[in-house]
């Protein structure tokens, strides 16, 4: 009912990632912020084949964004 969730989609073999945000989180986790999390936190780890670390860093970035941190 609140539509306030976030999903991190990763298709490793297709080399695609996306963060989908529910409308209830739109102000806290904007598309620009989601792109930044992927570009600055996840991709560097994936380029080194450190997939778990990349996912962990991405989730940390989402949590920080939802708590109003840069």
XYZ file of N, CA and C in Angstrom:
210
model
N 0.811 -1.204 0.000
C 0.000 0.000 0.000
C 0.852 1.266 0.000
N 2.049 1.207 0.566
C 2.892 2.398 0.667
C 3.778 2.599 -0.551
N 4.055 1.542 -1.285
C 4.903 1.617 -2.483
C 6.242 2.281 -2.162
N 6.873 1.844 -1.070
C 8.103 2.489 -0.620
C 9.294 1.530 -0.578
N 9.393 0.674 -1.571
C 10.497 -0.279 -1.626
C 11.506 0.088 -2.697
N 12.638 -0.586 -2.645
C 13.679 -0.421 -3.663
C 14.192 -1.809 -4.038
N 14.423 -1.999 -5.329
C 14.943 -3.265 -5.834
C 16.226 -3.009 -6.604
N 17.216 -3.845 -6.354
C 18.470 -3.785 -7.097
C 18.473 -4.976 -8.054
N 18.402 -4.687 -9.346
C 18.424 -5.719 -10.374
C 19.814 -5.796 -10.971
N 20.348 -7.009 -11.074
C 21.657 -7.218 -11.684
C 21.563 -8.406 -12.626
N 21.918 -8.173 -13.887
C 22.034 -9.240 -14.879
C 23.511 -9.291 -15.261
N 24.271 -10.054 -14.501
C 25.737 -10.072 -14.635
C 26.179 -10.409 -16.048
N 25.652 -11.461 -16.621
C 26.090 -11.884 -17.950
C 25.700 -10.892 -19.039
N 24.606 -10.163 -18.826
C 24.183 -9.143 -19.784
C 24.841 -7.791 -19.512
N 25.554 -7.706 -18.395
C 26.249 -6.481 -17.987
C 25.280 -5.313 -17.814
N 24.168 -5.585 -17.123
C 23.164 -4.558 -16.888
C 22.801 -4.519 -15.412
N 22.572 -3.305 -14.912
C 22.157 -3.098 -13.529
C 21.126 -1.990 -13.498
N 20.266 -2.066 -12.503
C 19.240 -1.036 -12.370
C 18.730 -1.044 -10.941
N 18.414 0.123 -10.450
C 17.744 0.257 -9.159
C 16.358 0.796 -9.449
N 15.342 0.040 -9.067
C 13.945 0.457 -9.221
C 13.449 0.944 -7.871
N 12.790 2.080 -7.883
C 12.374 2.728 -6.650
C 10.861 2.918 -6.658
N 10.221 2.553 -5.554
C 8.785 2.793 -5.418
C 8.502 4.274 -5.267
N 7.313 4.680 -5.606
C 6.950 6.095 -5.562
C 7.078 6.697 -4.172
N 6.939 5.882 -3.159
C 7.064 6.380 -1.790
C 8.482 6.772 -1.421
N 9.471 6.335 -2.205
C 10.873 6.675 -1.944
C 11.435 7.651 -2.969
N 10.636 8.090 -3.895
C 11.113 8.911 -5.000
C 11.919 10.122 -4.586
N 11.557 10.781 -3.509
C 12.291 11.962 -3.057
C 13.622 11.635 -2.420
N 13.722 10.486 -1.774
C 14.951 10.104 -1.086
C 15.952 9.419 -2.008
N 15.460 8.652 -2.931
C 16.332 7.893 -3.824
C 15.930 8.206 -5.268
N 16.467 9.310 -5.767
C 16.137 9.774 -7.118
C 16.847 8.914 -8.161
N 16.447 9.078 -9.412
C 17.105 8.357 -10.503
C 18.579 8.740 -10.594
N 18.880 10.000 -10.380
C 20.282 10.455 -10.435
C 21.096 9.806 -9.323
N 20.518 9.737 -8.151
C 21.212 9.113 -7.019
C 21.399 7.613 -7.259
N 20.388 6.961 -7.819
C 20.485 5.528 -8.122
C 21.581 5.286 -9.160
N 21.649 6.123 -10.193
C 22.700 6.008 -11.201
C 24.073 6.174 -10.552
N 24.189 7.135 -9.652
C 25.456 7.382 -8.965
C 25.878 6.179 -8.122
N 24.945 5.555 -7.445
C 25.247 4.366 -6.635
C 25.785 3.256 -7.523
N 25.140 3.036 -8.648
C 25.603 1.998 -9.569
C 26.973 2.344 -10.121
N 27.126 3.584 -10.589
C 28.350 4.001 -11.268
C 29.557 4.082 -10.333
N 29.352 4.595 -9.125
C 30.471 4.840 -8.216
C 30.703 3.744 -7.188
N 29.678 2.972 -6.863
C 29.828 1.963 -5.818
C 29.853 0.532 -6.354
N 28.989 0.222 -7.301
C 28.863 -1.165 -7.750
C 29.822 -1.486 -8.890
N 29.809 -0.670 -9.935
C 30.605 -0.963 -11.135
C 32.091 -1.175 -10.866
N 32.737 -0.347 -10.039
C 34.171 -0.586 -9.811
C 34.474 -1.986 -9.269
N 33.611 -2.501 -8.412
C 33.803 -3.851 -7.876
C 33.544 -4.910 -8.941
N 32.490 -4.705 -9.718
C 32.165 -5.673 -10.765
C 33.262 -5.737 -11.817
N 33.896 -4.611 -12.107
C 34.982 -4.603 -13.086
C 36.177 -5.425 -12.611
N 36.314 -5.571 -11.289
C 37.379 -6.403 -10.713
C 36.876 -7.809 -10.382
N 35.644 -8.121 -10.836
C 34.995 -9.407 -10.578
C 34.789 -9.670 -9.089
N 34.576 -8.608 -8.325
C 34.277 -8.687 -6.896
C 32.773 -8.446 -6.729
N 31.992 -9.431 -7.122
C 30.546 -9.258 -7.218
C 29.880 -9.071 -5.862
N 30.260 -9.877 -4.876
C 29.660 -9.735 -3.545
C 29.958 -8.356 -2.975
N 31.198 -7.898 -3.106
C 31.569 -6.575 -2.592
C 30.783 -5.470 -3.298
N 30.565 -5.628 -4.591
C 29.803 -4.637 -5.344
C 28.358 -4.561 -4.898
N 27.752 -5.719 -4.706
C 26.363 -5.749 -4.235
C 26.276 -5.147 -2.840
N 27.208 -5.499 -1.974
C 27.242 -4.967 -0.619
C 27.403 -3.447 -0.623
N 28.301 -2.944 -1.452
C 28.515 -1.498 -1.549
C 27.268 -0.802 -2.095
N 26.603 -1.431 -3.046
C 25.377 -0.857 -3.597
C 24.262 -0.778 -2.578
N 24.094 -1.828 -1.819
C 23.056 -1.826 -0.783
C 23.380 -0.795 0.290
N 24.652 -0.691 0.659
C 25.054 0.348 1.616
C 24.721 1.739 1.076
N 24.966 1.966 -0.219
C 24.643 3.244 -0.834
C 23.156 3.542 -0.814
N 22.354 2.531 -1.059
C 20.896 2.705 -1.009
C 20.458 3.065 0.409
N 20.985 2.364 1.390
C 20.639 2.631 2.783
C 21.056 4.046 3.174
N 22.250 4.460 2.782
C 22.708 5.829 3.090
C 21.787 6.853 2.449
N 21.399 6.622 1.199
C 20.511 7.557 0.508
C 19.161 7.654 1.214
N 18.658 6.539 1.676
C 17.356 6.541 2.360
C 17.417 7.199 3.713
N 18.611 7.261 4.296
C 18.794 7.929 5.580
C 19.232 9.376 5.413
N 19.206 9.872 4.175
C 19.525 11.267 3.918
C 21.002 11.599 3.912
N 21.864 10.594 3.809
C 23.311 10.817 3.787
C 23.791 10.914 2.346
N 24.889 11.633 2.129
C 25.439 11.721 0.750
C 26.074 10.414 0.282
